[in-house]
Amino acid sequence: MDISIHASFLPHDDPDASLAFYRDALGFEVRTDVGQGKMRWITVGPAGQPGTSILLAPPAADPGVTDDERRVIAEMMAKGTYGWILLATGNVDDTFEKVQASGAEVVQEPTDQPYGIRDCAFRDPAGNLVRVQERG
C-alpha cells in the first residue's frame, strides 16, 4: 500500500490567535482559510511539504455534536486536554527561543529526555499541547 498522512486536525476557538501561532510563531504557511468569524477552517503546513497539513477547525461546527459534547469539548480545551500534536525540528533550542518570543505559553523548556529525545512543549491559543522534538 502507498498511504501517507495528509492532514491532522486540531481545534481552535479563536482563529486569528491560532493563525498567528501557527503562521507567525511556528513559521507554517497558510494553505486555506475559509469561513468567517469564529467559524473558520484554516489549513496550515510546513513550507516545502505540501503533502502534510494541519486543519485548524472550530470543534462545535459539526452538526452531529450534541450540546453536552460541545460543553465537554470546551471544558477539555480550556484545561488543555483535548488536542495535541508532535512536531520535529533540526534545532529545538532555536525553535524554542522563537516560539517563546512570540508570547506562547511554555509548558516545558528544552529538555534531554531519559529516552534519548530532546524536546520542548507549548500550548497553542486553543490549549492544544504542541510538543517539538529535535530530529536525531
mmCIF file of N, CA and C in Angstrom:
data_model
loop_
_atom_site.group_PDB
_atom_site.id
_atom_site.type_symbol
_atom_site.label_atom_id
_atom_site.label_comp_id
_atom_site.label_asym_id
_atom_site.label_seq_id
_atom_site.Cartn_x
_atom_site.Cartn_y
_atom_site.Cartn_z
ATOM 1 N N MET A 1 0.829 -1.193 0.000
ATOM 2 C CA MET A 1 0.000 0.000 0.000
ATOM 3 C C MET A 1 0.870 1.251 0.000
ATOM 4 N N ASP A 2 0.344 2.294 -0.590
ATOM 5 C CA ASP A 2 1.032 3.583 -0.615
ATOM 6 C C ASP A 2 0.148 4.600 0.099
ATOM 7 N N ILE A 3 0.301 4.693 1.412
ATOM 8 C CA ILE A 3 -0.536 5.578 2.224
ATOM 9 C C ILE A 3 0.364 6.601 2.911
ATOM 10 N N SER A 4 -0.075 7.846 2.941
ATOM 11 C CA SER A 4 0.661 8.887 3.660
ATOM 12 C C SER A 4 -0.322 9.658 4.532
ATOM 13 N N ILE A 5 0.222 10.366 5.489
ATOM 14 C CA ILE A 5 -0.609 11.234 6.330
ATOM 15 C C ILE A 5 -0.739 12.567 5.603
ATOM 16 N N HIS A 6 -1.960 12.918 5.277
ATOM 17 C CA HIS A 6 -2.210 14.141 4.521
ATOM 18 C C HIS A 6 -2.484 15.325 5.448
ATOM 19 N N ALA A 7 -3.365 15.132 6.423
ATOM 20 C CA ALA A 7 -3.723 16.229 7.320
ATOM 21 C C ALA A 7 -4.089 15.679 8.687
ATOM 22 N N SER A 8 -3.860 16.498 9.668
ATOM 23 C CA SER A 8 -4.254 16.207 11.037
ATOM 24 C C SER A 8 -5.150 17.349 11.491
ATOM 25 N N PHE A 9 -6.011 17.091 12.443
ATOM 26 C CA PHE A 9 -6.990 18.070 12.903
ATOM 27 C C PHE A 9 -6.620 18.569 14.289
ATOM 28 N N LEU A 10 -6.734 19.865 14.508
ATOM 29 C CA LEU A 10 -6.655 20.463 15.837
ATOM 30 C C LEU A 10 -7.790 21.471 15.960
ATOM 31 N N PRO A 11 -8.421 21.533 17.115
ATOM 32 C CA PRO A 11 -9.497 22.506 17.287
ATOM 33 C C PRO A 11 -8.950 23.900 17.575
ATOM 34 N N HIS A 12 -9.747 24.885 17.255
ATOM 35 C CA HIS A 12 -9.436 26.264 17.650
ATOM 36 C C HIS A 12 -10.719 26.928 18.134
ATOM 37 N N ASP A 13 -10.561 27.906 19.001
ATOM 38 C CA ASP A 13 -11.709 28.700 19.421
ATOM 39 C C ASP A 13 -11.490 30.184 19.141
ATOM 40 N N ASP A 14 -10.341 30.502 18.582
ATOM 41 C CA ASP A 14 -10.016 31.867 18.173
ATOM 42 C C ASP A 14 -9.146 31.761 16.924
ATOM 43 N N PRO A 15 -9.755 31.821 15.732
ATOM 44 C CA PRO A 15 -8.984 31.595 14.506
ATOM 45 C C PRO A 15 -7.830 32.570 14.312
ATOM 46 N N ASP A 16 -8.001 33.823 14.684
ATOM 47 C CA ASP A 16 -6.914 34.789 14.481
ATOM 48 C C ASP A 16 -5.723 34.482 15.378
ATOM 49 N N ALA A 17 -5.980 34.124 16.641
ATOM 50 C CA ALA A 17 -4.889 33.781 17.556
ATOM 51 C C ALA A 17 -4.198 32.493 17.103
ATOM 52 N N SER A 18 -4.976 31.515 16.663
ATOM 53 C CA SER A 18 -4.384 30.258 16.185
ATOM 54 C C SER A 18 -3.555 30.495 14.934
ATOM 55 N N LEU A 19 -4.060 31.316 14.034
ATOM 56 C CA LEU A 19 -3.334 31.650 12.816
ATOM 57 C C LEU A 19 -2.003 32.323 13.156
ATOM 58 N N ALA A 20 -2.026 33.251 14.086
ATOM 59 C CA ALA A 20 -0.789 33.931 14.490
ATOM 60 C C ALA A 20 0.216 32.938 15.075
ATOM 61 N N PHE A 21 -0.252 31.986 15.868
ATOM 62 C CA PHE A 21 0.646 30.999 16.468
ATOM 63 C C PHE A 21 1.276 30.104 15.399
ATOM 64 N N TYR A 22 0.441 29.500 14.571
ATOM 65 C CA TYR A 22 0.958 28.533 13.599
ATOM 66 C C TYR A 22 1.713 29.200 12.446
ATOM 67 N N ARG A 23 1.262 30.359 12.014
ATOM 68 C CA ARG A 23 1.924 31.056 10.910
ATOM 69 C C ARG A 23 3.136 31.842 11.410
ATOM 70 N N ASP A 24 2.922 32.684 12.406
ATOM 71 C CA ASP A 24 3.974 33.617 12.821
ATOM 72 C C ASP A 24 4.995 32.990 13.773
ATOM 73 N N ALA A 25 4.528 32.247 14.781
ATOM 74 C CA ALA A 25 5.452 31.665 15.752
ATOM 75 C C ALA A 25 6.141 30.418 15.212
ATOM 76 N N LEU A 26 5.376 29.515 14.564
ATOM 77 C CA LEU A 26 5.959 28.276 14.061
ATOM 78 C C LEU A 26 6.458 28.383 12.613
ATOM 79 N N GLY A 27 6.031 29.421 11.889
ATOM 80 C CA GLY A 27 6.504 29.625 10.529
ATOM 81 C C GLY A 27 5.797 28.793 9.476
ATOM 82 N N PHE A 28 4.627 28.239 9.799
ATOM 83 C CA PHE A 28 3.882 27.467 8.808
ATOM 84 C C PHE A 28 3.259 28.392 7.779
ATOM 85 N N GLU A 29 3.076 27.859 6.573
ATOM 86 C CA GLU A 29 2.379 28.632 5.554
ATOM 87 C C GLU A 29 0.885 28.342 5.645
ATOM 88 N N VAL A 30 0.093 29.350 5.294
ATOM 89 C CA VAL A 30 -1.356 29.197 5.283
ATOM 90 C C VAL A 30 -1.745 28.676 3.906
ATOM 91 N N ARG A 31 -2.456 27.565 3.895
ATOM 92 C CA ARG A 31 -2.850 26.949 2.626
ATOM 93 C C ARG A 31 -4.283 27.282 2.259
ATOM 94 N N THR A 32 -5.165 27.289 3.236
ATOM 95 C CA THR A 32 -6.547 27.725 3.018
ATOM 96 C C THR A 32 -7.050 28.403 4.276
ATOM 97 N N ASP A 33 -8.002 29.283 4.101
ATOM 98 C CA ASP A 33 -8.657 29.966 5.215
ATOM 99 C C ASP A 33 -10.069 30.267 4.739
ATOM 100 N N VAL A 34 -11.013 29.421 5.127
ATOM 101 C CA VAL A 34 -12.392 29.579 4.660
ATOM 102 C C VAL A 34 -13.336 29.746 5.843
ATOM 103 N N GLY A 35 -14.450 30.392 5.571
ATOM 104 C CA GLY A 35 -15.430 30.680 6.608
ATOM 105 C C GLY A 35 -15.292 32.114 7.058
ATOM 106 N N GLN A 36 -15.970 32.431 8.146
ATOM 107 C CA GLN A 36 -15.899 33.791 8.669
ATOM 108 C C GLN A 36 -16.146 33.785 10.167
ATOM 109 N N GLY A 37 -15.711 34.863 10.817
ATOM 110 C CA GLY A 37 -15.846 34.953 12.266
ATOM 111 C C GLY A 37 -15.097 33.817 12.934
ATOM 112 N N LYS A 38 -15.716 33.228 13.961
ATOM 113 C CA LYS A 38 -15.092 32.093 14.650
ATOM 114 C C LYS A 38 -15.293 30.781 13.905
ATOM 115 N N MET A 39 -16.130 30.790 12.888
ATOM 116 C CA MET A 39 -16.397 29.584 12.101
ATOM 117 C C MET A 39 -15.495 29.557 10.873
ATOM 118 N N ARG A 40 -14.194 29.403 11.120
ATOM 119 C CA ARG A 40 -13.207 29.356 10.051
ATOM 120 C C ARG A 40 -12.449 28.044 10.105
ATOM 121 N N TRP A 41 -12.174 27.501 8.940
ATOM 122 C CA TRP A 41 -11.354 26.315 8.781
ATOM 123 C C TRP A 41 -10.070 26.771 8.116
ATOM 124 N N ILE A 42 -8.949 26.617 8.837
ATOM 125 C CA ILE A 42 -7.663 27.121 8.374
ATOM 126 C C ILE A 42 -6.710 25.934 8.224
ATOM 127 N N THR A 43 -6.147 25.803 7.046
ATOM 128 C CA THR A 43 -5.168 24.744 6.818
ATOM 129 C C THR A 43 -3.787 25.369 6.752
ATOM 130 N N VAL A 44 -2.883 24.859 7.577
ATOM 131 C CA VAL A 44 -1.502 25.338 7.623
ATOM 132 C C VAL A 44 -0.568 24.145 7.464
ATOM 133 N N GLY A 45 0.662 24.433 7.094
ATOM 134 C CA GLY A 45 1.641 23.359 6.979
ATOM 135 C C GLY A 45 3.031 23.907 6.793
ATOM 136 N N PRO A 46 4.012 23.034 6.975
ATOM 137 C CA PRO A 46 5.392 23.471 6.820
ATOM 138 C C PRO A 46 5.720 23.784 5.363
ATOM 139 N N ALA A 47 6.453 24.870 5.151
ATOM 140 C CA ALA A 47 6.872 25.245 3.802
ATOM 141 C C ALA A 47 7.688 24.111 3.196
ATOM 142 N N GLY A 48 7.466 23.851 1.930
ATOM 143 C CA GLY A 48 8.198 22.811 1.245
ATOM 144 C C GLY A 48 7.666 21.407 1.467
ATOM 145 N N GLN A 49 6.581 21.299 2.223
ATOM 146 C CA GLN A 49 5.970 19.992 2.483
ATOM 147 C C GLN A 49 4.471 20.074 2.180
ATOM 148 N N PRO A 50 4.112 20.257 0.921
ATOM 149 C CA PRO A 50 2.701 20.477 0.584
ATOM 150 C C PRO A 50 1.791 19.283 0.868
ATOM 151 N N GLY A 51 2.350 18.119 1.073
ATOM 152 C CA GLY A 51 1.527 16.941 1.318
ATOM 153 C C GLY A 51 1.168 16.728 2.771
ATOM 154 N N THR A 52 1.642 17.598 3.675
ATOM 155 C CA THR A 52 1.365 17.449 5.106
ATOM 156 C C THR A 52 0.781 18.750 5.640
ATOM 157 N N SER A 53 -0.396 18.651 6.255
ATOM 158 C CA SER A 53 -1.084 19.851 6.742
ATOM 159 C C SER A 53 -1.718 19.612 8.101
ATOM 160 N N ILE A 54 -2.033 20.710 8.749
ATOM 161 C CA ILE A 54 -2.846 20.705 9.966
ATOM 162 C C ILE A 54 -4.092 21.520 9.651
ATOM 163 N N LEU A 55 -5.256 20.940 9.896
ATOM 164 C CA LEU A 55 -6.517 21.656 9.744
ATOM 165 C C LEU A 55 -6.920 22.182 11.106
ATOM 166 N N LEU A 56 -6.971 23.496 11.238
ATOM 167 C CA LEU A 56 -7.448 24.153 12.459
ATOM 168 C C LEU A 56 -8.929 24.420 12.244
ATOM 169 N N ALA A 57 -9.751 23.827 13.085
ATOM 170 C CA ALA A 57 -11.192 23.874 12.835
ATOM 171 C C ALA A 57 -11.970 24.160 14.116
ATOM 172 N N PRO A 58 -13.124 24.794 13.976
ATOM 173 C CA PRO A 58 -13.978 25.022 15.147
ATOM 174 C C PRO A 58 -14.615 23.693 15.564
ATOM 175 N N PRO A 59 -14.401 23.253 16.792
ATOM 176 C CA PRO A 59 -14.879 21.929 17.196
ATOM 177 C C PRO A 59 -16.391 21.814 17.292
ATOM 178 N N ALA A 60 -17.073 22.903 17.492
ATOM 179 C CA ALA A 60 -18.532 22.851 17.682
ATOM 180 C C ALA A 60 -19.306 22.930 16.372
ATOM 181 N N ALA A 61 -18.610 23.002 15.236
ATOM 182 C CA ALA A 61 -19.292 23.192 13.957
ATOM 183 C C ALA A 61 -19.963 21.928 13.435
ATOM 184 N N ASP A 62 -19.544 20.776 13.891
ATOM 185 C CA ASP A 62 -20.113 19.514 13.420
ATOM 186 C C ASP A 62 -21.556 19.375 13.894
ATOM 187 N N PRO A 63 -22.508 19.218 12.978
ATOM 188 C CA PRO A 63 -23.908 19.112 13.397
ATOM 189 C C PRO A 63 -24.202 17.844 14.197
ATOM 190 N N GLY A 64 -23.301 16.863 14.164
ATOM 191 C CA GLY A 64 -23.500 15.638 14.928
ATOM 192 C C GLY A 64 -23.072 15.745 16.382
ATOM 193 N N VAL A 65 -22.482 16.875 16.753
ATOM 194 C CA VAL A 65 -22.028 17.076 18.128
ATOM 195 C C VAL A 65 -23.182 17.651 18.946
ATOM 196 N N THR A 66 -23.492 16.983 20.049
ATOM 197 C CA THR A 66 -24.591 17.432 20.905
ATOM 198 C C THR A 66 -24.147 18.603 21.770
ATOM 199 N N ASP A 67 -25.108 19.277 22.381
ATOM 200 C CA ASP A 67 -24.787 20.384 23.293
ATOM 201 C C ASP A 67 -23.929 19.899 24.454
ATOM 202 N N ASP A 68 -24.223 18.710 24.984
ATOM 203 C CA ASP A 68 -23.408 18.159 26.068
ATOM 204 C C ASP A 68 -21.977 17.906 25.601
ATOM 205 N N GLU A 69 -21.835 17.383 24.401
ATOM 206 C CA GLU A 69 -20.496 17.134 23.858
ATOM 207 C C GLU A 69 -19.753 18.449 23.625
ATOM 208 N N ARG A 70 -20.450 19.463 23.152
ATOM 209 C CA ARG A 70 -19.818 20.776 22.974
ATOM 210 C C ARG A 70 -19.300 21.312 24.306
ATOM 211 N N ARG A 71 -20.089 21.126 25.364
ATOM 212 C CA ARG A 71 -19.682 21.584 26.691
ATOM 213 C C ARG A 71 -18.424 20.845 27.145
ATOM 214 N N VAL A 72 -18.404 19.529 26.958
ATOM 215 C CA VAL A 72 -17.242 18.727 27.359
ATOM 216 C C VAL A 72 -16.015 19.127 26.550
ATOM 217 N N ILE A 73 -16.184 19.311 25.255
ATOM 218 C CA ILE A 73 -15.063 19.728 24.411
ATOM 219 C C ILE A 73 -14.521 21.075 24.879
ATOM 220 N N ALA A 74 -15.405 22.034 25.146
ATOM 221 C CA ALA A 74 -14.974 23.354 25.616
ATOM 222 C C ALA A 74 -14.224 23.238 26.938
ATOM 223 N N GLU A 75 -14.706 22.391 27.838
ATOM 224 C CA GLU A 75 -14.030 22.199 29.127
ATOM 225 C C GLU A 75 -12.652 21.572 28.933
ATOM 226 N N MET A 76 -12.570 20.565 28.054
ATOM 227 C CA MET A 76 -11.281 19.912 27.811
ATOM 228 C C MET A 76 -10.297 20.858 27.133
ATOM 229 N N MET A 77 -10.780 21.666 26.196
ATOM 230 C CA MET A 77 -9.899 22.642 25.553
ATOM 231 C C MET A 77 -9.382 23.641 26.576
ATOM 232 N N ALA A 78 -10.244 24.097 27.478
ATOM 233 C CA ALA A 78 -9.838 25.067 28.499
ATOM 234 C C ALA A 78 -8.765 24.478 29.422
ATOM 235 N N LYS A 79 -8.839 23.175 29.685
ATOM 236 C CA LYS A 79 -7.848 22.506 30.534
ATOM 237 C C LYS A 79 -6.610 22.092 29.749
ATOM 238 N N GLY A 80 -6.689 22.144 28.417
ATOM 239 C CA GLY A 80 -5.564 21.731 27.599
ATOM 240 C C GLY A 80 -5.452 20.228 27.434
ATOM 241 N N THR A 81 -6.570 19.518 27.539
ATOM 242 C CA THR A 81 -6.534 18.052 27.448
ATOM 243 C C THR A 81 -7.256 17.508 26.226
ATOM 244 N N TYR A 82 -7.649 18.357 25.292
ATOM 245 C CA TYR A 82 -8.437 17.889 24.149
ATOM 246 C C TYR A 82 -7.573 17.498 22.951
ATOM 247 N N GLY A 83 -6.637 18.356 22.551
ATOM 248 C CA GLY A 83 -5.844 18.078 21.360
ATOM 249 C C GLY A 83 -4.365 18.239 21.616
ATOM 250 N N TRP A 84 -3.567 17.520 20.835
ATOM 251 C CA TRP A 84 -2.111 17.690 20.895
ATOM 252 C C TRP A 84 -1.488 17.209 19.607
ATOM 253 N N ILE A 85 -0.260 17.685 19.382
ATOM 254 C CA ILE A 85 0.475 17.304 18.179
ATOM 255 C C ILE A 85 1.964 17.265 18.519
ATOM 256 N N LEU A 86 2.682 16.414 17.812
ATOM 257 C CA LEU A 86 4.124 16.289 17.977
ATOM 258 C C LEU A 86 4.788 16.738 16.678
ATOM 259 N N LEU A 87 5.650 17.742 16.777
ATOM 260 C CA LEU A 87 6.379 18.274 15.633
ATOM 261 C C LEU A 87 7.860 17.966 15.808
ATOM 262 N N ALA A 88 8.639 18.114 14.743
ATOM 263 C CA ALA A 88 10.075 17.879 14.815
ATOM 264 C C ALA A 88 10.817 19.022 14.146
ATOM 265 N N THR A 89 12.013 19.300 14.634
ATOM 266 C CA THR A 89 12.839 20.379 14.104
ATOM 267 C C THR A 89 14.306 19.959 14.152
ATOM 268 N N GLY A 90 15.129 20.630 13.375
ATOM 269 C CA GLY A 90 16.561 20.357 13.379
ATOM 270 C C GLY A 90 17.263 20.914 14.599
ATOM 271 N N ASN A 91 16.707 21.973 15.210
ATOM 272 C CA ASN A 91 17.323 22.591 16.380
ATOM 273 C C ASN A 91 16.225 23.024 17.343
ATOM 274 N N VAL A 92 15.968 22.229 18.350
ATOM 275 C CA VAL A 92 14.872 22.501 19.277
ATOM 276 C C VAL A 92 15.122 23.772 20.096
ATOM 277 N N ASP A 93 16.381 24.077 20.401
ATOM 278 C CA ASP A 93 16.666 25.280 21.196
ATOM 279 C C ASP A 93 16.331 26.547 20.419
ATOM 280 N N ASP A 94 16.724 26.603 19.143
ATOM 281 C CA ASP A 94 16.396 27.764 18.311
ATOM 282 C C ASP A 94 14.878 27.897 18.135
ATOM 283 N N THR A 95 14.220 26.773 17.897
ATOM 284 C CA THR A 95 12.765 26.794 17.742
ATOM 285 C C THR A 95 12.102 27.264 19.020
ATOM 286 N N PHE A 96 12.563 26.773 20.153
ATOM 287 C CA PHE A 96 12.010 27.189 21.439
ATOM 288 C C PHE A 96 12.119 28.693 21.618
ATOM 289 N N GLU A 97 13.291 29.254 21.338
ATOM 290 C CA GLU A 97 13.508 30.698 21.510
ATOM 291 C C GLU A 97 12.534 31.505 20.656
ATOM 292 N N LYS A 98 12.355 31.094 19.405
ATOM 293 C CA LYS A 98 11.464 31.827 18.502
ATOM 294 C C LYS A 98 10.018 31.741 18.973
ATOM 295 N N VAL A 99 9.565 30.549 19.329
ATOM 296 C CA VAL A 99 8.170 30.386 19.748
ATOM 297 C C VAL A 99 7.942 31.081 21.086
ATOM 298 N N GLN A 100 8.874 30.962 22.011
ATOM 299 C CA GLN A 100 8.736 31.647 23.304
ATOM 300 C C GLN A 100 8.668 33.160 23.113
ATOM 301 N N ALA A 101 9.471 33.702 22.202
ATOM 302 C CA ALA A 101 9.478 35.145 21.942
ATOM 303 C C ALA A 101 8.141 35.636 21.404
ATOM 304 N N SER A 102 7.339 34.730 20.834
ATOM 305 C CA SER A 102 6.022 35.119 20.314
ATOM 306 C C SER A 102 4.998 35.305 21.432
ATOM 307 N N GLY A 103 5.375 34.913 22.652
ATOM 308 C CA GLY A 103 4.449 35.019 23.778
ATOM 309 C C GLY A 103 3.659 33.747 24.032
ATOM 310 N N ALA A 104 3.981 32.666 23.326
ATOM 311 C CA ALA A 104 3.267 31.407 23.513
ATOM 312 C C ALA A 104 3.464 30.892 24.940
ATOM 313 N N GLU A 105 2.460 30.177 25.433
ATOM 314 C CA GLU A 105 2.537 29.590 26.770
ATOM 315 C C GLU A 105 3.520 28.423 26.757
ATOM 316 N N VAL A 106 4.567 28.535 27.554
ATOM 317 C CA VAL A 106 5.576 27.478 27.648
ATOM 318 C C VAL A 106 5.096 26.425 28.636
ATOM 319 N N VAL A 107 5.119 25.176 28.214
ATOM 320 C CA VAL A 107 4.793 24.047 29.091
ATOM 321 C C VAL A 107 6.082 23.412 29.587
ATOM 322 N N GLN A 108 7.068 23.304 28.699
ATOM 323 C CA GLN A 108 8.348 22.695 29.071
ATOM 324 C C GLN A 108 9.460 23.311 28.247
ATOM 325 N N GLU A 109 10.494 23.777 28.914
ATOM 326 C CA GLU A 109 11.672 24.287 28.218
ATOM 327 C C GLU A 109 12.421 23.108 27.601
ATOM 328 N N PRO A 110 13.357 23.366 26.674
ATOM 329 C CA PRO A 110 14.105 22.256 26.069
ATOM 330 C C PRO A 110 14.743 21.366 27.136
ATOM 331 N N THR A 111 14.494 20.074 26.985
ATOM 332 C CA THR A 111 14.922 19.089 27.978
ATOM 333 C C THR A 111 15.442 17.845 27.277
ATOM 334 N N ASP A 112 16.539 17.286 27.785
ATOM 335 C CA ASP A 112 17.024 15.995 27.308
ATOM 336 C C ASP A 112 16.257 14.920 28.064
ATOM 337 N N GLN A 113 15.407 14.204 27.358
ATOM 338 C CA GLN A 113 14.580 13.172 27.981
ATOM 339 C C GLN A 113 15.403 11.903 28.206
ATOM 340 N N PRO A 114 15.039 11.115 29.228
ATOM 341 C CA PRO A 114 15.800 9.887 29.511
ATOM 342 C C PRO A 114 15.705 8.844 28.402
ATOM 343 N N TYR A 115 14.740 9.000 27.497
ATOM 344 C CA TYR A 115 14.593 8.040 26.398
ATOM 345 C C TYR A 115 15.300 8.513 25.126
ATOM 346 N N GLY A 116 16.183 9.530 25.252
ATOM 347 C CA GLY A 116 17.046 9.907 24.145
ATOM 348 C C GLY A 116 16.574 11.038 23.251
ATOM 349 N N ILE A 117 15.459 11.672 23.553
ATOM 350 C CA ILE A 117 14.924 12.767 22.741
ATOM 351 C C ILE A 117 15.112 14.083 23.488
ATOM 352 N N ARG A 118 15.485 15.125 22.760
ATOM 353 C CA ARG A 118 15.492 16.485 23.319
ATOM 354 C C ARG A 118 14.245 17.160 22.786
ATOM 355 N N ASP A 119 13.425 17.704 23.696
ATOM 356 C CA ASP A 119 12.184 18.327 23.252
ATOM 357 C C ASP A 119 11.765 19.468 24.158
ATOM 358 N N CYS A 120 10.714 20.156 23.713
ATOM 359 C CA CYS A 120 10.097 21.232 24.483
ATOM 360 C C CYS A 120 8.600 21.177 24.199
ATOM 361 N N ALA A 121 7.836 21.986 24.921
ATOM 362 C CA ALA A 121 6.387 21.956 24.703
ATOM 363 C C ALA A 121 5.773 23.323 24.981
ATOM 364 N N PHE A 122 4.706 23.602 24.213
ATOM 365 C CA PHE A 122 3.926 24.831 24.331
ATOM 366 C C PHE A 122 2.452 24.475 24.319
ATOM 367 N N ARG A 123 1.621 25.437 24.656
ATOM 368 C CA ARG A 123 0.192 25.347 24.405
ATOM 369 C C ARG A 123 -0.126 26.374 23.332
ATOM 370 N N ASP A 124 -0.923 25.972 22.349
ATOM 371 C CA ASP A 124 -1.363 26.941 21.350
ATOM 372 C C ASP A 124 -2.516 27.746 21.960
ATOM 373 N N PRO A 125 -3.015 28.767 21.275
ATOM 374 C CA PRO A 125 -4.065 29.613 21.862
ATOM 375 C C PRO A 125 -5.346 28.868 22.242
ATOM 376 N N ALA A 126 -5.600 27.700 21.651
ATOM 377 C CA ALA A 126 -6.795 26.924 21.984
ATOM 378 C C ALA A 126 -6.539 25.940 23.120
ATOM 379 N N GLY A 127 -5.317 25.896 23.627
ATOM 380 C CA GLY A 127 -4.989 24.978 24.710
ATOM 381 C C GLY A 127 -4.383 23.672 24.251
ATOM 382 N N ASN A 128 -4.259 23.463 22.934
ATOM 383 C CA ASN A 128 -3.672 22.229 22.424
ATOM 384 C C ASN A 128 -2.199 22.155 22.802
ATOM 385 N N LEU A 129 -1.752 20.961 23.209
ATOM 386 C CA LEU A 129 -0.350 20.764 23.526
ATOM 387 C C LEU A 129 0.430 20.591 22.229
ATOM 388 N N VAL A 130 1.478 21.379 22.080
ATOM 389 C CA VAL A 130 2.349 21.303 20.907
ATOM 390 C C VAL A 130 3.740 20.943 21.411
ATOM 391 N N ARG A 131 4.126 19.682 21.206
ATOM 392 C CA ARG A 131 5.468 19.230 21.586
ATOM 393 C C ARG A 131 6.349 19.327 20.352
ATOM 394 N N VAL A 132 7.590 19.771 20.555
ATOM 395 C CA VAL A 132 8.551 19.890 19.471
ATOM 396 C C VAL A 132 9.788 19.122 19.877
ATOM 397 N N GLN A 133 10.129 18.111 19.088
ATOM 398 C CA GLN A 133 11.330 17.340 19.402
ATOM 399 C C GLN A 133 12.399 17.576 18.348
ATOM 400 N N GLU A 134 13.641 17.371 18.758
ATOM 401 C CA GLU A 134 14.756 17.547 17.839
ATOM 402 C C GLU A 134 14.942 16.268 17.041
ATOM 403 N N ARG A 135 15.065 16.435 15.721
ATOM 404 C CA ARG A 135 15.328 15.275 14.852
ATOM 405 C C ARG A 135 16.680 14.718 15.178
ATOM 406 N N GLY A 136 16.778 13.401 15.176
ATOM 407 C CA GLY A 136 18.046 12.738 15.506
ATOM 408 C C GLY A 136 19.015 12.689 14.381
#
